[in-house]
Backbone as a ProteinNet text record, in pm:
[ID]
protein_1_A
[PRIMARY]
MLMNLGNQRRTISLGACAAQMCFVLIFGSTECLLLALMAYDCHVTICNPLHYPLVMNHRVCIQLVTGSWTTGIQVMIVQTYQIFSLPFCGSNQINHFFCDIFPILKLACGDTFVNEMLVYTVAMLFVMVPFLLILGSYSKIISNILKLPSATSRAKAFSTCSSHLMVVVLFFGSAIITYLRPNTRHSEGTDKVLSLFYTVLTPMFNPMIHSLRNKDVIIALRKLLCK
[TERTIARY]
2542.3	2551.5	2356.2	2298.5	2180.3	2184	2323.3	2361.4	2428	2526.3	2611.4	2476.6	2396.2	2287.1	2194.1	2205.6	2118.5	2214.7	2311.4	2398.8	2473	2504.2	2610	2683.9	2769.8	2930.6	2889	2999.7	3093.6	3204.2	3148.1	3346.2	3334.8	3410.1	3434.2	3557.1	3562.1	3721.9	3709.2	3805.8	3875.5	3818.1	3832.4	3734.1	3610.3	3470	3349.5	3390.5	3396	3414.6	3374.7	3515.6	3518.4	3425.6	3403.3	3239.6	3103.8	3101.7	2943.2	2980.5	3124.5	3121.4	3101.3	3143.2	3175.5	3019.6	2908.5	2773.4	2656.7	2750.3	2661.2	2706.4	2768.6	2866.2	2744.7	2734.2	2659.3	2596.9	2526	2387.8	2293.4	2377.8	2353.8	2368.2	2507.6	2555.6	2420.7	2391.9	2319.3	2192.3	2132.7	1995.3	2030.9	2149.3	2153.2	2152.9	2172.6	2145.2	2003.9	1953.2	1759.2	1685.3	1703.2	1664.8	1626.6	1767.8	1782.9	1738.8	1695.6	1610.1	1457.2	1469.7	1283.3	1241.5	1337.8	1298	1281.5	1358.8	1337.5	1269.8	1234.2	1079.1	996.6	926	814.2	829.4	979	916.9	911.7	922.5	793.2	738.8	628.3	534.3	512.2	459.3	448.1	432.8	597.7	604.4	628.8	615.4	599.2	464.3	398.8	323.9	282.2	247.7	221.8	351.2	466.1	568.4	663.7	644.1	635.2	603.5	510.3	527.2	672.1	634	849	979.7	976.3	1074.3	1145.6	1036.4	1059.3	960.7	1037.9	998.5	1043.6	995.9	1048.7	1190.7	1300.7	1433	1535.6	1453.9	1481	1509.8	1384.6	1409.5	1510.8	1498.8	1661.9	1739.9	1801.7	1880.4	1990.5	1871.7	1936.3	1887.5	1808.1	1831.2	1984.8	2048.2	2199.5	2279.8	2246.7	2352.2	2398.3	2282.8	2293.3	2410.2	2398.8	2400	2565.4	2577.5	2703.9	2767.1	2776.5	2836.3	2880.1	2748	2765	2891.4	2867.1	2901.2	3020.6	3122.5	3227.8	3320	3268.4	3319.7	3343.5	3217.7	3201.8	3357.2	3336.4	3483.2	3644.6	3633.2	3773.3	3764.1	3669.2	3659.5	3747.7	3650.3	3694.8	3867.7	3823.9	4015.2	4073.9	4037.5	4120.4	4165.4	3996.7	4090.2	4167.2	4116.8	4170.1	4269.4	4333	4458.5	4549.7	4498.2	4615.7	4666.9	4753.4	4803.1	4743.4	4687.4	4581.8	4718.6	4758.7	4835.9	4860.9	4738.2	4701.9	4497.6	4499.7	4299.6	4281	4191.6	4100.3	3934.3	3860.3	3814.8	3760.8	3619.4	3528.6	3446.2	3399.6	3388.2	3222.1	3195.3	3020.5	2940.3	2849.5	2770.7	2724.2	2838.9	2859.5	2989	3020.6	3167.5	3140.7	3177.7	3215.8	3330	3289.7	3447.2	3506.2	3505.4	3525.5	3583.9	3477.4	3531	3631.1	3731.3	3766.2	3884.9	3899.1	4040.6	4035.8	3927.4	4046	4155.9	4113.5	4131.4	4325.1	4291.6	4467.8	4570.8	4676.7	4805.4	4894	4878.3	4908.7	4886.8	4879.5	4840.2	4716.2	4592.9	4466.6	4396.4	4497.4	4492.6	4448.5	4537.5	4410.9	4294.6	4279.6	4219.6	4080.4	4077	3946.1	3931.2	4014.1	4010.5	3956.3	3974.4	3875.2	3773.7	3716.8	3634.6	3519.2	3591.4	3484.5	3503	3547	3560.4	3388.5	3425.1	3373.3	3172.2	3142.2	3113	3004.2	3114.6	3097.9	3003	3082.3	2966.7	2833	2874.4	2695.2	2615.9	2681.6	2473.4	2553.3	2615.7	2545.9	2564.7	2626.7	2585.8	2391.6	2427.5	2232.6	2135	2184.6	2100.9	2093.5	2203.8	2133.8	2123.3	2079.6	2018.2	1880.2	1829.2	1673.7	1635.7	1720.7	1670.4	1617.5	1781	1750.1	1606.1	1548.6	1355.4	1278.5	1343.5	1225.5	1158.7	1252.4	1267.7	1150.6	1142.4	1077.1	1020.2	898.6	854.1	719.2	817.8	733.6	659	780.6	699.5	620.8	637.4	509.7	382.9	388.4	286.8	249.9	298.9	201.4	168	188.5	64.1	-15.1	-80.5	-192.3	-312.9	-426.6	-479	-637.7	-674.4	-710.2	-650.3	-658	-570.7	-626.2	-692.1	-737.4	-601.9	-597.4	-472	-388.4	-345.7	-202.1	-189.4	-305.1	-279.6	-246.7	-306.8	-307.2	-208.4	-72.4	-33.8	168.4	97	183.9	210.7	114.2	108	184.1	158.6	241.8	369	451.7	638.6	605	526.9	559.2	601.6	550.1	686.1	762.1	831.2	997.6	1024.8	925.3	1081.1	1086.4	987.7	1001.4	1138.1	1153	1194.2	1376.2	1417.4	1492.1	1551.7	1443.3	1481.7	1619.3	1498.2	1532.7	1674.1	1703.3	1793.7	1891.3	1908.2	1974	2090.7	1951.5	1990.5	2083.9	2070.8	2182.1	2324.6	2325.2	2426.2	2560.3	2475.5	2519.7	2558.1	2540	2593.3	2714.7	2656.9	2786	2919.7	2849.8	3008.8	3065.1	3029.6	3089.8	3129.2	3105.2	3176.4	3255.4	3371.4	3534.2	3563.2	3640.9	3700.7	3690.6	3732.5	3775.7	3608.2	3492.9	3409.6	3284	3416.5	3313.9	3324.8	3211.3	3181.2	3085.4	3160.1	3213.3	3004.2	2974.9	2775.5	2652.4	2719.4	2616.9	2621.9	2767	2759.3	2726	2716.1	2647.1	2435.1	2419.4	2256.1	2253.8	2312.9	2289.1	2281.8	2437.2	2360.6	2260.6	2204.7	2067.1	1986.4	1930.4	1848.4	1866.9	2048.4	2033.4	2015.7	1992.6	2090.9	2000.7	1792.3	1737.6	1563.4	1625.9	1498.1	1429.8	1555.8	1496.1	1427.6	1506.1	1456	1335	1355.4	1212.4	1036.6	1120.6	1007.6	945.5	1045.1	1039.1	911.3	895.7	773.1	617.6	644	496.5	460.1	572.2	563.2	493.9	609.9	504.7	416.6	398.5	228.3	72.6	127.6	54.3	-7.3	-10.7	-38	-116.4	-103.8	-244.2	-339.1	-516.1	-594.6	-568.4	-568.4	-609.6	-609.8	-447.7	-318.2	-454.4	-495.1	-474.1	-613	-750.3	-876.9	-793.6	-769.8	-697.7	-683.6	-615.5	-498.5	-669.6	-771.1	-904.2	-953.6	-978.8	-1016.3	-1021.5	-832.9	-779.2	-840.4	-826.2	-828.5	-975.2	-1074.9	-1201.5	-1208.6	-1159.2	-1158.3	-1130.2
2414.7	2533.9	2543.4	2553.3	2606.2	2749.9	2652.6	2772.2	2877.3	2929.7	2979.3	3086	3039.5	3126.6	3198.9	3138.5	3218.1	3316.5	3322.6	3381	3483.6	3437.5	3532.8	3500.4	3401.3	3367	3219.6	3264.6	3247.3	3142.9	3095.2	3052.7	2917.3	2796.6	2634.5	2614.5	2525.5	2527.4	2404.6	2327.8	2236.9	2063.4	2024.7	1902.8	1984.7	1967.4	2028.6	2022.1	2139.9	2110.4	1942.6	1897.9	1697.9	1625.6	1724.5	1596.5	1679.5	1732.4	1792.2	1732.2	1697.6	1621.5	1499.8	1453	1277.7	1224	1334.3	1349	1380	1426.2	1474.9	1351	1295.6	1177.6	1035.9	1056.3	938.9	902.7	1068.8	1083.2	1037.9	1033.6	1057.9	990.2	863.7	721.9	628.5	625.1	526.1	576	699.6	787.7	641.8	704.8	624.2	484.2	387.1	244.5	250.4	327.4	288.7	337.1	407.6	407.4	307.1	248.8	162.3	-36.8	-24.4	-90.3	-49.3	18.2	86.4	80.1	95	28.2	-138.3	-179.9	-342.9	-371.2	-342	-317.9	-290.6	-266.9	-180.9	-346.4	-338.5	-439.8	-595.6	-593.3	-739.5	-756.9	-588.9	-586.7	-604.3	-553.7	-588.1	-690.4	-757.9	-833.9	-958	-901.8	-1124	-1062.7	-983	-978.7	-1061.5	-1206.6	-1309.7	-1401.4	-1369.3	-1331	-1246.6	-1140.4	-1022.9	-1092.1	-1148.5	-1149	-1186	-1395.7	-1456.7	-1378.6	-1312	-1285.7	-1087.5	-1015.8	-911.6	-952.5	-1051.9	-1094.1	-942.5	-902.7	-782.5	-867.7	-920.4	-984.6	-968.5	-986.7	-991	-793.9	-691.2	-525.9	-504.6	-596.9	-521.7	-511.9	-628.8	-665.3	-577.5	-542.2	-488.5	-394.5	-286.8	-154.7	-127.3	-251.7	-291.3	-186.7	-331.5	-306.4	-215.1	-127.8	-25	83.3	131.5	174.8	164.1	20.9	59.4	59.8	-41.3	83.6	173	222.7	411.9	464.8	403.6	493	445.2	300.7	222.2	243	312.4	411.8	513.3	601.5	829.8	820.6	689.2	781	790.4	693.3	665.2	775.2	790.3	873.7	1080.4	1076.9	1181.8	1229.1	1144.9	1118.3	1101	1051.6	1068.8	1220.1	1231	1433.9	1476.3	1487.3	1566.4	1568.2	1410.1	1411.6	1467.3	1550.6	1680	1723.7	1800.5	1917.4	2059.1	2135.3	2296.6	2405.3	2414.8	2542.5	2693	2688.8	2851.9	2883.2	2957.5	3012.4	2909.4	2964.3	2902	2929.4	2953.1	3033.1	2936.8	2871.7	2776.6	2793.4	2847.7	2962.9	2817.5	2821	2708.5	2695.9	2667.5	2634.3	2563.6	2447.6	2358.9	2327.8	2235.8	2190	2003.7	2049.8	2015.8	1955.8	1783.4	1754.8	1843.2	1881.1	1931	2059.6	2145.5	2365.3	2262.4	2150.1	2141.4	2115	2018.8	2008.1	2107.4	2228.4	2287.8	2409.7	2431.2	2443.9	2323.3	2272.8	2142	2179.5	2230.4	2228.6	2173.1	1977.2	1887.7	1888.3	1767.7	1691.5	1563	1701.5	1601.4	1458.8	1447.1	1350.9	1229.3	1104.1	1026.3	1013.6	1158.7	1151.8	1195.8	1311.2	1327.5	1158.7	1105.7	991.9	887.8	857.1	855.5	830.5	978.7	1003.7	980.4	981.5	934.1	778.7	733	542.5	540.6	635.2	643.7	679.9	733.2	797.8	689.7	637.2	526.1	368.8	387	241.8	281.4	442.5	484	540	546.6	707.3	567.9	579.6	542	382.9	259.9	91.9	125.1	165.6	180.8	266.5	349.9	394.7	331.5	299.4	146.7	43.3	45.3	-103	-9.8	66	107.4	159.6	185.4	142.9	13.1	-75.7	-210.4	-249.3	-171.5	-280.4	-218.9	-121.2	-20	-55.2	-112.6	-178.5	-214.7	-354.3	-500.6	-402.5	-257.7	-253.6	-232.6	-153.7	-66.7	-233.5	-286.3	-401.4	-452.4	-531.3	-528	-529.2	-327.5	-223.6	-278.8	-227.9	-256.9	-388.4	-454.9	-625.9	-639.8	-489.4	-547.3	-495	-587.5	-565.2	-409.1	-381.3	-260	-150.6	-17.6	102.3	177.6	128.5	155.7	93.4	-78.7	-174.2	-97.8	-60.1	6.9	130.7	198.4	346.9	335.1	285.9	202.2	137.8	18.2	-26.5	139.1	240.8	328.1	385.2	436.2	568	496.6	264.8	242.2	346.3	341	366.8	541.4	589.4	713	818.6	772.3	861.7	863.5	716.7	688.5	759.9	702.1	727.2	863.8	987.3	1144.3	1180.9	1151.8	1055.7	1104.3	1015.3	901.3	1070.2	1074.6	1174.3	1320.5	1387.4	1440.7	1418.1	1360.1	1274.9	1285.8	1117.4	1127.9	1195.7	1280.3	1327.2	1485.9	1498.8	1667.6	1578.4	1492.7	1427.2	1359.6	1326.3	1275.7	1370.8	1446.6	1570.1	1708.5	1633.5	1740.1	1574	1503.6	1360.6	1377.8	1301.7	1289	1331	1520.7	1570.4	1594.9	1572.9	1595.2	1721.9	1745.6	1815.7	1952.7	1955.5	2111	2103.8	2038.7	2130.4	2134.8	2152.3	2165.5	2404.1	2446.6	2580.4	2581.3	2621.8	2708.2	2724.3	2808.4	2850.2	2758.5	2719.3	2538.1	2435.3	2437.2	2360.4	2347.8	2524.9	2523	2479.1	2525	2504.2	2333.6	2327.2	2161.9	2153.4	2111.3	2115.8	2139.9	2259.5	2279.1	2150.6	2103.1	1965.2	1905.3	1796.4	1684.8	1714.6	1832.3	1822.1	1906.2	1977.2	2112	2030.5	2083.4	2063.3	1876.7	1830	1723.1	1612.6	1584.1	1638.3	1685.9	1819.6	1898.7	1862.3	1789.4	1768	1588.6	1538.2	1407.9	1372.5	1406.2	1409.6	1433.9	1521.3	1590.8	1436.9	1423	1362.8	1232.4	1145.9	1044.4	1049.4	1125.2	1163.1	1174.1	1218.3	1247.7	1149	996.2	855.9	868.6	882.4	854.2	955.9	816.8	919.1	956.4	922.7	1032.3	1167.4	1136.1	1290.8	1363.5	1317.8	1398.2	1418.6	1431.4	1360.4	1525.2	1478.8	1676.6	1707.1	1754.9	1796.1	1938.6	1838.7	1895.5	2001.9	1913.6	2003.2	2094.1	2142.1	2257.2	2358.4	2296.2	2405.5	2452.3	2332.7	2416.3	2470.1	2486.5	2650.3	2719.7
1504.6	1427.9	1477.9	1592.9	1608.7	1703.8	1812	1880	1828.6	1737.3	1626.1	1593.7	1529	1466.5	1570.4	1690.6	1729.1	1842.7	1853.1	1907.4	1787.6	1720.7	1563.5	1597.4	1662.3	1665.2	1559.4	1485.9	1403.2	1424.2	1517.4	1535.9	1578.4	1542.8	1648.6	1620.4	1742.4	1785.3	1613.7	1624.1	1544.9	1597.2	1701.7	1761.1	1732	1747.2	1749.5	1635.7	1493.8	1393.9	1313.2	1412	1390.9	1384.8	1525.8	1555.6	1463.1	1468	1338.1	1271	1181.9	1030.3	1047.9	1138.9	1168.2	1169.7	1233.7	1259.7	1148	1046.2	966.3	859.4	840.1	744.6	827	965.4	975.4	915.1	960.7	939.2	811.6	703.6	615.5	509.7	543.5	549.5	557.1	666.5	739.3	648	627.9	538.5	365.1	281	258.1	212.6	295	313.6	319.8	473.5	495.2	436	308.7	182.9	73.1	141.3	1.8	80.3	197.9	290.2	281.6	237.7	283.9	75.7	35.2	-146.5	-183	-81	-55.4	-6	78.7	173.9	79.6	-40.6	-83.4	-158.2	-302.3	-371.6	-284.1	-182.1	-193.6	-117.9	-34.6	-32.4	-232.2	-288.7	-458.9	-471.1	-526.7	-598.1	-544.2	-321.3	-299.3	-232.1	-222.7	-82.9	-14.4	-8.6	60.1	126.9	13.6	159.3	277.8	189.4	264.3	424.8	537.7	641.9	687.7	593.2	612.6	599.7	486.4	410.2	513	589.3	595.2	772.4	805.6	957.3	1029.9	1205	1343.7	1334.2	1326.8	1405	1238.1	1188	983.3	983.4	1009	975.8	1094	1244.8	1368.5	1307.3	1215.4	1170.8	1015.9	968	886.9	935.1	980.8	1046.9	1108.9	1214.8	1321.9	1193.9	1117.7	1055.5	908.1	916.1	840.7	932	1064	1162.8	1222.7	1200.6	1289.9	1126.3	993.3	937.6	892.3	925.7	907.6	906.7	1108.8	1190.7	1226.6	1182.1	1134.9	1032.4	990.7	803.9	797.1	839.3	910.3	996.6	1093.8	1188.2	1172.4	1049.2	974.3	964.9	793.1	694.7	779	904.2	950.1	1029.5	1137.5	1138.8	1009.4	887.5	795.5	707.2	741.5	721.4	814.1	892	1042.9	1120.7	1056	1062.5	952.5	801.8	787.8	819.3	793.3	874	839.1	933.9	849.9	959.7	854.9	906.1	816.9	685.2	641.6	661.5	631.8	697.3	781.5	859.7	892	872.2	828.1	737.1	626.5	714	631.4	526.7	418.5	344.4	365.8	458.6	385.7	561.1	525.8	660.3	792.5	793.8	817.4	727.8	871.7	858.3	699.5	618.2	522.7	531.4	401.9	375.1	300.2	152.7	99.2	113.7	184.7	187.4	344.1	445.6	517.5	426.7	351.1	270.7	186.8	166.3	49.7	170.3	299.1	395	432.6	397.8	478.3	368.1	491.1	363	304.3	291.4	275.5	105.1	69.1	-45.6	-4.1	-92.8	-33	-147.8	-223.4	-324.9	-243.5	-183.7	-86.2	12.3	19.8	76.2	-8.1	-145.1	-181.8	-262	-281.4	-327.1	-157.6	-127.6	-14	13.8	-50.2	-38	-167.2	-258.9	-361.2	-398.9	-293.6	-290.1	-202.6	-46.6	29.9	-62.3	-92.2	-168.2	-312.1	-296.7	-402	-307.6	-246.9	-174.8	-63.6	-36.8	61.6	-35.1	-196.3	-142.4	-353.5	-463.2	-560.2	-571.7	-522.2	-470.6	-363.3	-233.8	-277.3	-344.2	-460.9	-556.9	-641.6	-704.6	-835.6	-745.5	-603.5	-588.9	-599.4	-596	-527.1	-685.1	-774.6	-945.6	-978.4	-974.8	-906.9	-868.6	-756.8	-664.5	-786.2	-878.5	-907.4	-967.5	-1077.5	-1193.8	-1201.9	-1109.5	-1090.9	-1020.8	-905.8	-834.9	-1002.2	-1063.6	-1224.2	-1318.4	-1251.2	-1420.9	-1362.4	-1187.9	-1171.7	-1151.7	-1103.7	-1158.5	-1271.9	-1372.5	-1540.8	-1529.9	-1475.1	-1502.4	-1465.9	-1352.3	-1266.3	-1349.5	-1346.7	-1472.8	-1406.4	-1319.8	-1356.2	-1293.1	-1333.8	-1361.7	-1139.3	-1075	-988.9	-860.4	-883.6	-849.7	-891.4	-1000.2	-1042.4	-936.9	-904.2	-892.8	-726.1	-684.6	-465.4	-525.9	-545.3	-605	-568.4	-660.2	-677.2	-562.3	-538	-371.8	-293.8	-259.3	-189.6	-148.5	-254.7	-268	-390.1	-340.6	-441	-258.8	-156	-94.6	-77.4	-61.9	-71.2	-194.9	-269.5	-429.1	-446.4	-357	-394.4	-302.6	-145.2	-54.2	-165.2	-214.7	-258	-368.5	-453	-564.2	-487.8	-394.4	-338.6	-253.4	-144.3	-142.6	-175.7	-321.6	-393	-456.9	-502.5	-655.4	-578.8	-495.6	-436.4	-379.7	-294.1	-211.9	-347.9	-468.3	-521.1	-645.4	-659.4	-737.4	-654.6	-562.8	-473.7	-406.8	-433.4	-392.8	-454	-610.5	-689.8	-817.1	-812.7	-872.5	-909	-1049	-1033.1	-913.2	-887.4	-769.5	-826.8	-975.9	-1038.3	-1106.6	-1054.6	-1056.2	-946.7	-843.3	-666.9	-737.6	-697.1	-693.4	-537.4	-467.3	-338.8	-305.9	-429.1	-387.6	-421.2	-516.8	-543	-476	-411.5	-349	-194.8	-114.3	-32.7	-40.6	-222.6	-229.8	-209.6	-237	-294.3	-107.3	-51.1	90	162.6	111.7	168.3	156.4	89.8	13.9	108.3	123.3	206.9	342.2	405.9	590.4	603.9	518.2	612.6	505.9	362.2	280.6	336.3	264.1	254.1	361.5	554.5	639.3	641.2	675	715.8	575.9	461.9	420.4	446.7	509.7	488.1	572.7	704.3	795.7	710.5	623.3	502.3	424.2	402.8	253.8	269.1	376.6	426.1	481.8	557.7	652.4	509.2	381.4	325.5	268.1	269.3	310.5	343.4	468.6	647.2	625.3	640.1	576.7	734.2	855.7	994.1	1011.7	862.3	916.6	814.9	655.3	588.2	657.8	716	724	835.8	894.7	1039	939.8	819.5	796.7	688.2	639.1	578.2	705.6	854	942.4	928.3	971.3	1037.3	904.6	758.3	671.8	687.6	682.8	618.1	832.2	892.5	1055.1	997.3
[MASK]
+++++++++++++++++++++++++++++++++++++++++++++++++++++++++++++++++++++++++++++++++++++++++++++++++++++++++++++++++++++++++++++++++++++++++++++++++++++++++++++++++++++++++++++++++++++++++++++++++++++++++++++++++++++++++++++++++++

């Protein structure tokens, strides 16, 4: 994509398009699972702080991360294969800035109903289920924070998860609207704008959002701004 932006070539081969979609889906689905695991990590940190070293030990963390990547890679390779096994015999112009699912399905000649149902099913598993798990974790987190005696301790506990919550709202908000809307309501212009959120803006804001809780980073920023 960066190469095409640099030299203004707006062509891509079918194989490269499939590879691009596959990577986007793998990274996106894995991030959904990892954000759910991070919510569970926050839940254990605030609700069971004394048990944290036992519950979230190094071995468990490695297993959870490995499981997320393995699941995302396997399912999304199958998803991409299903989409690109369709016949493409009409227009070959994609009205999008990368090879996303629905712009590609619009170019297919055959019946895409089964593929669309598969897309919604996968989106439910990789977007809605993690999102509901995150909501469940945060409902318990907020309940525990409100029970804390002082305002200072409540603010400190909430700041532990505030950065993660901001990323969740940005990423899941755009992904849910994009992939779980009825197909009749898909507007190409709206899809492009929403795609920018989870492919460009959220990854760009991630380092900033997470780093703003780091005291060393804040001190360095203050020094830089003062200069």
